[in-house]
PDB file of C-alpha atoms in Angstrom:
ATOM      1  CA  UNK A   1     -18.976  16.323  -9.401  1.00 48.00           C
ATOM      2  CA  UNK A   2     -20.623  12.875  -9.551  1.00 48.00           C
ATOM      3  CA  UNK A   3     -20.850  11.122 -13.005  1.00 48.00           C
ATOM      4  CA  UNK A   4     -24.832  10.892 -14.136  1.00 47.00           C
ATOM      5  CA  UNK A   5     -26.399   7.488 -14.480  1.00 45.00           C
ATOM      6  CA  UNK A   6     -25.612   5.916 -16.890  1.00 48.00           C
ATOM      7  CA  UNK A   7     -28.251   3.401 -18.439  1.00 46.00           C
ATOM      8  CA  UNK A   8     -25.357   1.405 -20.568  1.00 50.00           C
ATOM      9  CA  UNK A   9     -23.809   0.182 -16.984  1.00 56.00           C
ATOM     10  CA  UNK A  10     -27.005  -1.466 -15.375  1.00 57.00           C
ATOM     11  CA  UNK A  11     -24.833  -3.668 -13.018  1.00 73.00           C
ATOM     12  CA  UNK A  12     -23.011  -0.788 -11.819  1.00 81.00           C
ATOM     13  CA  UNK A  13     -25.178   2.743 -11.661  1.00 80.00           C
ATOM     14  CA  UNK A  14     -24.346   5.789 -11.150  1.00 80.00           C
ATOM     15  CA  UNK A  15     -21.041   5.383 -13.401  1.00 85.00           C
ATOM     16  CA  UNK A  16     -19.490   5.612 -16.104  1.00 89.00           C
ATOM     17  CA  UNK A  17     -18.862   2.915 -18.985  1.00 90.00           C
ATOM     18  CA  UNK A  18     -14.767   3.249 -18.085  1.00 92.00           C
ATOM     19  CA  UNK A  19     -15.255   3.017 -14.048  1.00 93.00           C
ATOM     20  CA  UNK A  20     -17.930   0.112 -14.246  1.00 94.00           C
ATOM     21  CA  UNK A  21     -15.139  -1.978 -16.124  1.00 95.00           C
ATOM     22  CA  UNK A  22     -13.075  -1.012 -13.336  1.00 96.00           C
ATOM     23  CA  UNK A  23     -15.038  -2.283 -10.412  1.00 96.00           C
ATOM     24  CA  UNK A  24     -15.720  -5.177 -12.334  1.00 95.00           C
ATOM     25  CA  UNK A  25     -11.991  -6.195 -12.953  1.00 97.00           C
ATOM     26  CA  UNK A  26     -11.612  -5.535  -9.090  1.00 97.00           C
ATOM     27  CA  UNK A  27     -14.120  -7.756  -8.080  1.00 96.00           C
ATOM     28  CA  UNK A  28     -12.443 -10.202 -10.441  1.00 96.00           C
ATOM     29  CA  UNK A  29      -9.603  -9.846  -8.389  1.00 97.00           C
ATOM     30  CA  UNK A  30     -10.745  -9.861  -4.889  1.00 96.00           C
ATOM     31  CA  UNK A  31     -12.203 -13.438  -6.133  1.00 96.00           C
ATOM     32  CA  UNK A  32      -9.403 -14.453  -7.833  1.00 97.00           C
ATOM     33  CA  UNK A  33      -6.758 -17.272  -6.178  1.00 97.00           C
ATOM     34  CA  UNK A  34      -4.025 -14.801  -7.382  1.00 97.00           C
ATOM     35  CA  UNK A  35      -5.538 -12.428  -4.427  1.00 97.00           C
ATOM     36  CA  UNK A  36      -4.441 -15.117  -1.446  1.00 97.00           C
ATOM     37  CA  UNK A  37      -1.116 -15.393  -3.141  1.00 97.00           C
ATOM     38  CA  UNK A  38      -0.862 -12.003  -2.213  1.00 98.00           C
ATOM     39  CA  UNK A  39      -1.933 -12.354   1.142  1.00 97.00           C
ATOM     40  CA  UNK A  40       0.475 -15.038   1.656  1.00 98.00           C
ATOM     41  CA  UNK A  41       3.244 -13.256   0.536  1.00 98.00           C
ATOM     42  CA  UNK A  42       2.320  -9.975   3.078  1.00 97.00           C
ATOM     43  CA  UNK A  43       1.948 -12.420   5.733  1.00 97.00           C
ATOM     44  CA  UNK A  44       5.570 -13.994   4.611  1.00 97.00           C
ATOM     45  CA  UNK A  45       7.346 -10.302   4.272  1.00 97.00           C
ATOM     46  CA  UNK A  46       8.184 -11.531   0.901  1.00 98.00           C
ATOM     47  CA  UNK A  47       8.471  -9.876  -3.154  1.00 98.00           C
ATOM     48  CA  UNK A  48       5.920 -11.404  -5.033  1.00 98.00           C
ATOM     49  CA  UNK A  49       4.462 -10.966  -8.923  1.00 97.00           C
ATOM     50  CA  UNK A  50       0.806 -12.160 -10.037  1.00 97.00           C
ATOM     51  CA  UNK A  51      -1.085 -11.528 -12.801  1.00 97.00           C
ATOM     52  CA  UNK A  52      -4.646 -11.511 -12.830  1.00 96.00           C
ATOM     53  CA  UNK A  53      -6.663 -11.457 -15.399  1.00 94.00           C
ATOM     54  CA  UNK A  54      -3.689 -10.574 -17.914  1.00 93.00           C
ATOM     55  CA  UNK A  55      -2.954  -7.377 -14.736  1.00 96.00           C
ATOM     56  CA  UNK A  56       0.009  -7.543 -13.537  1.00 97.00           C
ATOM     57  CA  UNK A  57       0.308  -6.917  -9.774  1.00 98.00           C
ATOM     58  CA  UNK A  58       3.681  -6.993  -7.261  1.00 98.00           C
ATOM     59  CA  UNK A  59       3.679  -7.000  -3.748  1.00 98.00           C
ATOM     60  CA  UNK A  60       6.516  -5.171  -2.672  1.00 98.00           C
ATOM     61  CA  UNK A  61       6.987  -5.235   1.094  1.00 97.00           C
ATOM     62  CA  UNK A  62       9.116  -2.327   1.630  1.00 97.00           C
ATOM     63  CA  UNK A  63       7.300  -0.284  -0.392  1.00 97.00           C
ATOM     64  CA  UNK A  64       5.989   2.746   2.396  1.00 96.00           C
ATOM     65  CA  UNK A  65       2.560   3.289   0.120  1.00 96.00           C
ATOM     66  CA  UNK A  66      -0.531   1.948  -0.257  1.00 97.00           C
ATOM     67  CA  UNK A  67      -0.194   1.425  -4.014  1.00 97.00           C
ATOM     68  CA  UNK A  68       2.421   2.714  -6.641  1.00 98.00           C
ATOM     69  CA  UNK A  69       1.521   2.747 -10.840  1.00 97.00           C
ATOM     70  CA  UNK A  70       3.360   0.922 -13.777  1.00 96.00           C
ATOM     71  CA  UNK A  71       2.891   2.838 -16.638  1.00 94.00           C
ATOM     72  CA  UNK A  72       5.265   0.785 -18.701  1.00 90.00           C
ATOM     73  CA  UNK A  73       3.694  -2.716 -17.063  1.00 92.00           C
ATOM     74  CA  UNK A  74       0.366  -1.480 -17.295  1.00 93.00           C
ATOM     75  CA  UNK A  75       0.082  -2.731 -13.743  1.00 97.00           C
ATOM     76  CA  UNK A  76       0.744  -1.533 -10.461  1.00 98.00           C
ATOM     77  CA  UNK A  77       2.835  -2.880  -6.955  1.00 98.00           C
ATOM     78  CA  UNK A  78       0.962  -3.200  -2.958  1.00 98.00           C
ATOM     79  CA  UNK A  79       2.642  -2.414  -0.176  1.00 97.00           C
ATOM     80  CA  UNK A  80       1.819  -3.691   3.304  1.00 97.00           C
ATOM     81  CA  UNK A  81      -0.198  -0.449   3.895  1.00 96.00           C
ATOM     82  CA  UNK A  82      -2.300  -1.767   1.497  1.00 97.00           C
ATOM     83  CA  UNK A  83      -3.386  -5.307   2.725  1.00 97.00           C
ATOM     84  CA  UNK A  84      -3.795  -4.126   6.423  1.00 95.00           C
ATOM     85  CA  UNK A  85      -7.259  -4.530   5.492  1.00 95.00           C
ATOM     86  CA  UNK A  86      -9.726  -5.626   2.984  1.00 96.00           C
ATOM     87  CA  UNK A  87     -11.260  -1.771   2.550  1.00 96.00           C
ATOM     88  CA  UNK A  88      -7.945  -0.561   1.846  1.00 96.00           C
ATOM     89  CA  UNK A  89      -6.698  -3.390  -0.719  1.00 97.00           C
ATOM     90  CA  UNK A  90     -10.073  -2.781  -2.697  1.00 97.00           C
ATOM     91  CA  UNK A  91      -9.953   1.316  -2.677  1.00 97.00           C
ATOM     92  CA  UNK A  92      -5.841   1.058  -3.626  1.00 98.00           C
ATOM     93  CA  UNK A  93      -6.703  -1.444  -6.653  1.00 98.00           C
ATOM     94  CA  UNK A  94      -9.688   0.777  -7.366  1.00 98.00           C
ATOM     95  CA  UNK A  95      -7.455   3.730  -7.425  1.00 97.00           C
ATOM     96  CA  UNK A  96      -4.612   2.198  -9.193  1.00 97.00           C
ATOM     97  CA  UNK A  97      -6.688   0.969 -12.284  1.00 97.00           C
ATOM     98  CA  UNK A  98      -8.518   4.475 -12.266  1.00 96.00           C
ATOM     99  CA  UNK A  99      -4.975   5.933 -12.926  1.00 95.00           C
ATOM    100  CA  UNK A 100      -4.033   3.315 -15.248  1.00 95.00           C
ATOM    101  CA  UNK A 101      -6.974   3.454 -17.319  1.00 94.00           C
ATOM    102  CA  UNK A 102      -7.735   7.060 -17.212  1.00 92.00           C
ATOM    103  CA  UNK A 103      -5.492   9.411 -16.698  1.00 88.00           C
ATOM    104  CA  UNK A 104      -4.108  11.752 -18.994  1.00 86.00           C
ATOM    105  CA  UNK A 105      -0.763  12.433 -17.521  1.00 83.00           C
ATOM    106  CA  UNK A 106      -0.010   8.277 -17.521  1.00 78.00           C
ATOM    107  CA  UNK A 107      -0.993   8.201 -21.510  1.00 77.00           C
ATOM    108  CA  UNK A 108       1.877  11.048 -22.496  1.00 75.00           C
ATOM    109  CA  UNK A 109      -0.008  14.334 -21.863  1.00 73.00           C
ATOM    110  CA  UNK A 110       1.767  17.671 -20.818  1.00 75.00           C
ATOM    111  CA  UNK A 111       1.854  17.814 -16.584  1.00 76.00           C
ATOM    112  CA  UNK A 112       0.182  20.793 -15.510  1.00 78.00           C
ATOM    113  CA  UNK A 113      -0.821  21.934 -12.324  1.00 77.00           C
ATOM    114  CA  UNK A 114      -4.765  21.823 -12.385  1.00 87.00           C
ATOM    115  CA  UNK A 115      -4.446  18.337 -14.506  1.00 89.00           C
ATOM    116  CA  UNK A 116      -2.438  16.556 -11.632  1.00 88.00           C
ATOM    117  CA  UNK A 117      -4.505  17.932  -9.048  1.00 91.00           C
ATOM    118  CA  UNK A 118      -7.571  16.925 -11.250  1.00 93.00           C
ATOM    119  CA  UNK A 119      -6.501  13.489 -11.699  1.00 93.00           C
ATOM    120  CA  UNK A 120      -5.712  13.202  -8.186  1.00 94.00           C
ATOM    121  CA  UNK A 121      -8.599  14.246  -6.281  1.00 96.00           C
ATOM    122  CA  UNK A 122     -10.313  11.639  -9.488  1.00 95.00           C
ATOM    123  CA  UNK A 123      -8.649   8.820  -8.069  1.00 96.00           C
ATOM    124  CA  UNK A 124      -9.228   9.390  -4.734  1.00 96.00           C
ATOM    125  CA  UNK A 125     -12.707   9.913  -5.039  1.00 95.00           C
ATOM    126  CA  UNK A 126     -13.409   7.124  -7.372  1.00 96.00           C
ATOM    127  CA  UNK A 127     -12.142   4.864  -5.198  1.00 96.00           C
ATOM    128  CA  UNK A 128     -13.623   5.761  -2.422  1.00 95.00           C
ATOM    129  CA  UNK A 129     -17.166   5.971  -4.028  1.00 94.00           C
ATOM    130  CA  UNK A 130     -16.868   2.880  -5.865  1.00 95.00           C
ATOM    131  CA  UNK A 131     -15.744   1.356  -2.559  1.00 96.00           C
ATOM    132  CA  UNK A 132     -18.611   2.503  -0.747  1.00 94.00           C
ATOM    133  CA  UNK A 133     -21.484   1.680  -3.546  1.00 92.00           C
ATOM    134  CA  UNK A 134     -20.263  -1.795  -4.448  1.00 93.00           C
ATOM    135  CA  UNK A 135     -17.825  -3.445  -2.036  1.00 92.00           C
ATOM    136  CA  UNK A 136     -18.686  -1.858   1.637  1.00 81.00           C
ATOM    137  CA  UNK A 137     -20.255  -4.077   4.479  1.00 67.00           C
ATOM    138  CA  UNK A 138     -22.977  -1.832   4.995  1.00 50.00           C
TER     139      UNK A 138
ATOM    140  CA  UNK B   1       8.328  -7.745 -15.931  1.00 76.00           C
ATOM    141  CA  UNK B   2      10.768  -5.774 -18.099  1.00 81.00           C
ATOM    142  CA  UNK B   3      13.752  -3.860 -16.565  1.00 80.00           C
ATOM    143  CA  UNK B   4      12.244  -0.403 -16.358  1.00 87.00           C
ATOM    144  CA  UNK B   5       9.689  -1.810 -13.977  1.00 89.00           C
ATOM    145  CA  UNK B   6      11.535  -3.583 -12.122  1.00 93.00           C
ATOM    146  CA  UNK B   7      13.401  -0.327 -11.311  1.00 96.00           C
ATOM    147  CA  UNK B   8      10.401   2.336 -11.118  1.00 97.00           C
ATOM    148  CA  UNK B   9       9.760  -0.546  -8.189  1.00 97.00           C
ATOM    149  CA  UNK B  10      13.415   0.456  -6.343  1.00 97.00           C
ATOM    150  CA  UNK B  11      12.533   4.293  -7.288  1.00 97.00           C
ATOM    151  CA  UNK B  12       9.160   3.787  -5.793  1.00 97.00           C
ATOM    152  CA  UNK B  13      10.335   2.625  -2.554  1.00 97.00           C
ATOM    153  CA  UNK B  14      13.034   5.347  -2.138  1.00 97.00           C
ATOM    154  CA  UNK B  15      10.680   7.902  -3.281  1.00 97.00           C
ATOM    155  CA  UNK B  16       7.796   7.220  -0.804  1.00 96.00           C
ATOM    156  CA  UNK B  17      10.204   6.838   2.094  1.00 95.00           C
ATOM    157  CA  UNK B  18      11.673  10.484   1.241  1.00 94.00           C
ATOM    158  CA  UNK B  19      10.727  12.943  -1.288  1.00 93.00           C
ATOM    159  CA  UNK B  20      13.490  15.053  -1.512  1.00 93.00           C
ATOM    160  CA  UNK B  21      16.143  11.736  -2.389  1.00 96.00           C
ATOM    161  CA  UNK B  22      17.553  12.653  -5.504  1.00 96.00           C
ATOM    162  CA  UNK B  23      16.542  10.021  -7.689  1.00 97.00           C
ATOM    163  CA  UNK B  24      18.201   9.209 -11.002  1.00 96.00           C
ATOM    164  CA  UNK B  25      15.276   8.496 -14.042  1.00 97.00           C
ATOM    165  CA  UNK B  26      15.164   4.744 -14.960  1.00 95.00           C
ATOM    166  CA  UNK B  27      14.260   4.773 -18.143  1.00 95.00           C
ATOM    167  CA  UNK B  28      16.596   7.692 -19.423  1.00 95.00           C
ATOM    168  CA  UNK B  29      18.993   8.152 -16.618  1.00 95.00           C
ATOM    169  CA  UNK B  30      19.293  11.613 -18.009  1.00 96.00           C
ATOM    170  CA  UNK B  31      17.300  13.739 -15.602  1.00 97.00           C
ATOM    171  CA  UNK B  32      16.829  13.222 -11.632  1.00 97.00           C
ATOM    172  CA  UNK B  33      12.933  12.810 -11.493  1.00 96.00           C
ATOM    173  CA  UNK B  34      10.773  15.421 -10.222  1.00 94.00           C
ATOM    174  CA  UNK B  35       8.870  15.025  -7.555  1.00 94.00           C
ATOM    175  CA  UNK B  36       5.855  16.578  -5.746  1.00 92.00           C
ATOM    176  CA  UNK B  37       2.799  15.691  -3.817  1.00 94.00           C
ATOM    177  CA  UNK B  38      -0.980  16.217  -3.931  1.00 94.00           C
ATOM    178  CA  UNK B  39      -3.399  15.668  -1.110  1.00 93.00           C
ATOM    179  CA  UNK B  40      -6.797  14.732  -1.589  1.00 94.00           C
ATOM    180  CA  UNK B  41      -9.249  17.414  -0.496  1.00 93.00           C
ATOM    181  CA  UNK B  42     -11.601  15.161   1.088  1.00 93.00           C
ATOM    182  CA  UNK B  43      -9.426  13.782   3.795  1.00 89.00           C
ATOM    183  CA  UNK B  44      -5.583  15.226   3.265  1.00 85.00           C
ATOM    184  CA  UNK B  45      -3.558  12.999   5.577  1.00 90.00           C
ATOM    185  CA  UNK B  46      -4.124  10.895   2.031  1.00 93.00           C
ATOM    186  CA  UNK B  47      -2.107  12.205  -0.519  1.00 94.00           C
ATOM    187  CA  UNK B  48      -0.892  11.303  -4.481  1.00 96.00           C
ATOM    188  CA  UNK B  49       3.194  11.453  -5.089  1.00 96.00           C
ATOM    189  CA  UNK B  50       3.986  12.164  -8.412  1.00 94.00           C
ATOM    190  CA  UNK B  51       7.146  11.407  -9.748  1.00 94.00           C
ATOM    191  CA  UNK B  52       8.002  12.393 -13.408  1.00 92.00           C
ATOM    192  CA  UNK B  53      11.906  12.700 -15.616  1.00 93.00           C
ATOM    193  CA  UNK B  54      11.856  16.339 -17.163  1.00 92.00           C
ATOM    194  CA  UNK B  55      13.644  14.812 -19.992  1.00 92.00           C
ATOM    195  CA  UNK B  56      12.003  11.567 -21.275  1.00 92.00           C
ATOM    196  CA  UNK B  57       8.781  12.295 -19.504  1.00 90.00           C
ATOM    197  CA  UNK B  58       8.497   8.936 -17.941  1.00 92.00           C
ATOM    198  CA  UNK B  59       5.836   9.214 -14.941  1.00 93.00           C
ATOM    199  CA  UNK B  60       4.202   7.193 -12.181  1.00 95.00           C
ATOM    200  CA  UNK B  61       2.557   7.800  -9.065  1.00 95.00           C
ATOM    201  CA  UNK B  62       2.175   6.421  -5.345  1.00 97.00           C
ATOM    202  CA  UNK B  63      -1.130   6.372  -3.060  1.00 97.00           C
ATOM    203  CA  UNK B  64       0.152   7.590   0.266  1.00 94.00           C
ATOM    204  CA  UNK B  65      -0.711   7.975   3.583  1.00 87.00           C
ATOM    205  CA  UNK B  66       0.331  10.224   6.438  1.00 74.00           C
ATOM    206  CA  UNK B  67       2.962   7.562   7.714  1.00 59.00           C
ATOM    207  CA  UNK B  68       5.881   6.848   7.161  1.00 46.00           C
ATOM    208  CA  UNK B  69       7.293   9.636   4.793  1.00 48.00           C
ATOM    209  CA  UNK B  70       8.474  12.250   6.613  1.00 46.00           C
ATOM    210  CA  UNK B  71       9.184  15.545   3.119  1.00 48.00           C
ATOM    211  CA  UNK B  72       6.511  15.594   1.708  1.00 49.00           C
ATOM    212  CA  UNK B  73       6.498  18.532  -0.951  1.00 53.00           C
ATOM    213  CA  UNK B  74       3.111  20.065  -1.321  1.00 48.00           C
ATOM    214  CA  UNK B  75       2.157  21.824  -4.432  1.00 49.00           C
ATOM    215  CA  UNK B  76      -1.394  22.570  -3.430  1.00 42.00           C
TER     216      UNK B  76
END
Protein backbone atom coordinates (compact mmCIF):
# COMPACT_ATOMS: atom_id res chain seq x y z
CA UNK A 1 0.00 0.00 0.00
CA UNK A 2 1.37 3.50 -0.68
CA UNK A 3 2.11 5.79 2.37
CA UNK A 4 -0.55 8.97 2.33
CA UNK A 5 0.83 12.44 1.86
CA UNK A 6 2.24 13.63 4.21
CA UNK A 7 2.10 17.56 4.69
CA UNK A 8 5.28 17.52 7.30
CA UNK A 9 7.62 16.31 4.17
CA UNK A 10 6.83 19.17 1.58
CA UNK A 11 10.16 18.54 -0.32
CA UNK A 12 9.43 15.02 -0.66
CA UNK A 13 5.42 14.06 -1.02
CA UNK A 14 3.82 11.29 -0.94
CA UNK A 15 6.11 9.92 2.07
CA UNK A 16 6.69 9.44 5.10
CA UNK A 17 8.76 11.63 7.73
CA UNK A 18 11.39 8.36 8.02
CA UNK A 19 11.68 7.75 4.01
CA UNK A 20 11.95 11.60 3.15
CA UNK A 21 15.16 11.62 5.48
CA UNK A 22 16.16 8.80 3.48
CA UNK A 23 16.08 10.20 0.01
CA UNK A 24 17.51 13.16 1.35
CA UNK A 25 20.71 11.47 2.85
CA UNK A 26 20.91 9.71 -0.67
CA UNK A 27 20.94 12.65 -2.56
CA UNK A 28 23.59 13.81 -0.11
CA UNK A 29 25.49 11.07 -1.26
CA UNK A 30 25.11 10.91 -4.92
CA UNK A 31 26.59 14.67 -4.52
CA UNK A 32 29.03 13.91 -2.24
CA UNK A 33 33.06 13.56 -3.40
CA UNK A 34 32.98 10.35 -1.24
CA UNK A 35 30.56 8.97 -4.21
CA UNK A 36 33.59 9.23 -7.06
CA UNK A 37 35.85 7.61 -4.56
CA UNK A 38 33.66 4.88 -5.01
CA UNK A 39 33.56 4.94 -8.54
CA UNK A 40 37.20 4.97 -8.67
CA UNK A 41 37.66 2.18 -6.65
CA UNK A 42 34.93 -0.11 -8.97
CA UNK A 43 36.75 1.08 -11.88
CA UNK A 44 40.23 -0.02 -9.99
CA UNK A 45 38.71 -3.64 -8.77
CA UNK A 46 39.80 -2.46 -5.46
CA UNK A 47 38.34 -2.67 -1.32
CA UNK A 48 37.51 0.62 -0.39
CA UNK A 49 35.77 2.38 2.98
CA UNK A 50 34.04 5.98 2.91
CA UNK A 51 31.99 7.60 5.10
CA UNK A 52 29.56 10.03 4.16
CA UNK A 53 27.87 12.07 6.07
CA UNK A 54 28.97 10.12 9.38
CA UNK A 55 27.49 6.59 6.90
CA UNK A 56 29.76 4.35 6.54
CA UNK A 57 29.92 2.70 3.09
CA UNK A 58 32.54 -0.24 1.61
CA UNK A 59 32.93 -1.19 -1.75
CA UNK A 60 33.65 -4.66 -1.81
CA UNK A 61 34.43 -5.96 -5.28
CA UNK A 62 33.82 -9.54 -4.90
CA UNK A 63 30.88 -9.13 -3.24
CA UNK A 64 28.10 -11.05 -5.93
CA UNK A 65 25.13 -8.46 -4.63
CA UNK A 66 23.96 -5.34 -5.26
CA UNK A 67 24.16 -4.19 -1.64
CA UNK A 68 24.70 -6.13 1.73
CA UNK A 69 23.60 -4.39 5.50
CA UNK A 70 25.85 -3.61 8.61
CA UNK A 71 23.82 -3.81 11.42
CA UNK A 72 26.69 -3.47 13.82
CA UNK A 73 28.35 -0.47 11.44
CA UNK A 74 25.17 1.02 10.89
CA UNK A 75 26.28 1.10 7.28
CA UNK A 76 26.23 -1.06 4.46
CA UNK A 77 29.01 -2.53 1.53
CA UNK A 78 28.42 -2.13 -2.84
CA UNK A 79 29.29 -4.57 -4.95
CA UNK A 80 30.05 -4.09 -8.64
CA UNK A 81 26.39 -5.07 -9.40
CA UNK A 82 25.66 -2.09 -7.83
CA UNK A 83 27.63 0.72 -9.69
CA UNK A 84 26.91 -0.81 -13.20
CA UNK A 85 24.75 2.08 -13.30
CA UNK A 86 23.60 5.19 -11.70
CA UNK A 87 19.71 3.75 -11.28
CA UNK A 88 21.00 0.85 -9.57
CA UNK A 89 23.61 2.62 -7.09
CA UNK A 90 20.66 5.05 -6.06
CA UNK A 91 17.77 2.18 -5.60
CA UNK A 92 20.64 -0.19 -3.59
CA UNK A 93 21.54 2.92 -1.21
CA UNK A 94 17.82 3.65 -1.10
CA UNK A 95 17.18 0.14 -0.11
CA UNK A 96 20.03 -0.28 2.19
CA UNK A 97 19.17 2.81 4.44
CA UNK A 98 15.38 1.68 4.31
CA UNK A 99 16.65 -1.55 6.06
CA UNK A 100 18.93 0.21 8.25
CA UNK A 101 16.61 2.69 9.45
CA UNK A 102 13.48 0.74 9.53
CA UNK A 103 13.35 -2.53 9.91
CA UNK A 104 12.33 -4.43 12.73
CA UNK A 105 14.27 -7.58 12.32
CA UNK A 106 17.80 -5.28 12.07
CA UNK A 107 16.75 -3.47 15.60
CA UNK A 108 16.51 -7.09 17.64
CA UNK A 109 12.92 -8.20 16.88
CA UNK A 110 11.81 -11.96 16.73
CA UNK A 111 12.24 -13.27 12.72
CA UNK A 112 9.06 -14.44 11.56
CA UNK A 113 7.90 -15.40 8.37
CA UNK A 114 5.30 -12.62 7.34
CA UNK A 115 7.82 -9.89 9.07
CA UNK A 116 10.79 -10.84 6.68
CA UNK A 117 8.68 -11.06 3.79
CA UNK A 118 7.09 -7.69 4.95
CA UNK A 119 10.26 -5.97 5.30
CA UNK A 120 11.39 -7.27 2.12
CA UNK A 121 8.89 -6.52 -0.37
CA UNK A 122 9.27 -2.71 1.94
CA UNK A 123 12.60 -2.32 0.73
CA UNK A 124 12.16 -3.22 -2.55
CA UNK A 125 9.39 -1.12 -3.15
CA UNK A 126 10.68 1.89 -1.42
CA UNK A 127 13.43 1.96 -3.40
CA UNK A 128 12.08 1.61 -6.36
CA UNK A 129 9.35 4.32 -5.77
CA UNK A 130 11.59 6.71 -4.27
CA UNK A 131 13.83 6.08 -7.29
CA UNK A 132 11.25 6.76 -9.68
CA UNK A 133 9.59 10.04 -7.88
CA UNK A 134 12.85 11.81 -7.06
CA UNK A 135 15.97 10.61 -8.88
CA UNK A 136 14.64 9.12 -12.45
CA UNK A 137 15.50 10.92 -15.84
CA UNK A 138 12.08 11.12 -16.83
CA UNK B 1 35.27 -0.54 11.08
CA UNK B 2 35.26 -2.95 14.03
CA UNK B 3 36.06 -6.70 13.59
CA UNK B 4 32.55 -8.07 13.36
CA UNK B 5 32.10 -6.02 10.23
CA UNK B 6 34.85 -6.59 8.77
CA UNK B 7 33.83 -10.29 8.86
CA UNK B 8 29.89 -10.10 8.15
CA UNK B 9 31.87 -8.51 4.86
CA UNK B 10 33.83 -12.18 4.20
CA UNK B 11 30.33 -13.93 5.28
CA UNK B 12 28.58 -11.69 2.88
CA UNK B 13 30.58 -12.58 -0.02
CA UNK B 14 30.48 -16.39 0.61
CA UNK B 15 26.90 -16.20 1.34
CA UNK B 16 25.72 -14.44 -1.89
CA UNK B 17 27.95 -16.62 -4.04
CA UNK B 18 26.20 -19.86 -2.43
CA UNK B 19 23.49 -20.19 0.00
CA UNK B 20 23.80 -23.45 1.20
CA UNK B 21 27.91 -22.77 2.40
CA UNK B 22 27.86 -23.51 5.86
CA UNK B 23 28.84 -20.44 7.39
CA UNK B 24 30.19 -20.12 10.92
CA UNK B 25 28.39 -16.81 12.95
CA UNK B 26 30.94 -13.94 13.38
CA UNK B 27 29.95 -12.47 16.18
CA UNK B 28 29.27 -15.70 18.36
CA UNK B 29 30.87 -18.41 16.39
CA UNK B 30 28.40 -20.58 18.18
CA UNK B 31 25.78 -21.32 15.56
CA UNK B 32 26.27 -21.73 11.58
CA UNK B 33 23.95 -18.83 10.34
CA UNK B 34 20.73 -19.47 8.82
CA UNK B 35 20.02 -18.63 5.71
CA UNK B 36 17.05 -18.12 3.32
CA UNK B 37 15.84 -15.96 0.55
CA UNK B 38 12.88 -13.70 -0.32
CA UNK B 39 11.95 -12.45 -3.74
CA UNK B 40 10.28 -9.36 -4.31
CA UNK B 41 6.79 -9.81 -5.73
CA UNK B 42 7.01 -7.11 -8.13
CA UNK B 43 9.78 -8.39 -10.28
CA UNK B 44 11.28 -11.85 -8.56
CA UNK B 45 14.53 -12.35 -10.46
CA UNK B 46 15.28 -9.57 -7.46
CA UNK B 47 15.41 -11.14 -4.33
CA UNK B 48 16.45 -10.28 -0.31
CA UNK B 49 19.04 -13.01 1.41
CA UNK B 50 18.70 -13.12 4.88
CA UNK B 51 21.24 -14.40 6.94
CA UNK B 52 20.70 -14.66 10.78
CA UNK B 53 22.87 -16.93 13.99
CA UNK B 54 20.02 -18.94 15.85
CA UNK B 55 22.03 -18.35 18.87
CA UNK B 56 23.14 -14.68 19.30
CA UNK B 57 20.62 -13.46 16.80
CA UNK B 58 23.04 -11.42 14.87
CA UNK B 59 21.37 -10.60 11.30
CA UNK B 60 22.04 -8.87 8.00
CA UNK B 61 20.83 -9.01 4.64
CA UNK B 62 21.98 -8.83 0.83
CA UNK B 63 20.03 -7.16 -2.27
CA UNK B 64 20.38 -9.77 -4.96
CA UNK B 65 19.89 -10.35 -8.33
CA UNK B 66 19.28 -13.36 -10.52
CA UNK B 67 23.14 -13.70 -11.32
CA UNK B 68 25.57 -15.06 -10.07
CA UNK B 69 24.24 -17.27 -7.11
CA UNK B 70 23.34 -20.34 -8.24
CA UNK B 71 21.04 -22.11 -4.35
CA UNK B 72 19.04 -19.93 -3.73
CA UNK B 73 16.60 -21.19 -0.87
CA UNK B 74 13.15 -19.82 -1.28
CA UNK B 75 10.88 -19.51 1.63
CA UNK B 76 8.04 -17.86 -0.22
Amino acid sequence: MEPPLDPKCPGHPGVTPAESAIISEVQRMMASPEMVHLHEAYREGVSRIVRIGGRLIQYEPGLPASGMTLFGEGGFVLGPEALTSRAELIRTCLHELHRLTTSQIGSGAAIGRNLVHAETQAAFGFAQRAYEAYFGEG
Amino acid sequence: MQDDGKAWVEVGKAIAADAKVKVMCPVCAEATLEVWDVPWKAEPKRWERHMQCPSCGAYNSLRMKDKPSTSAIDTA
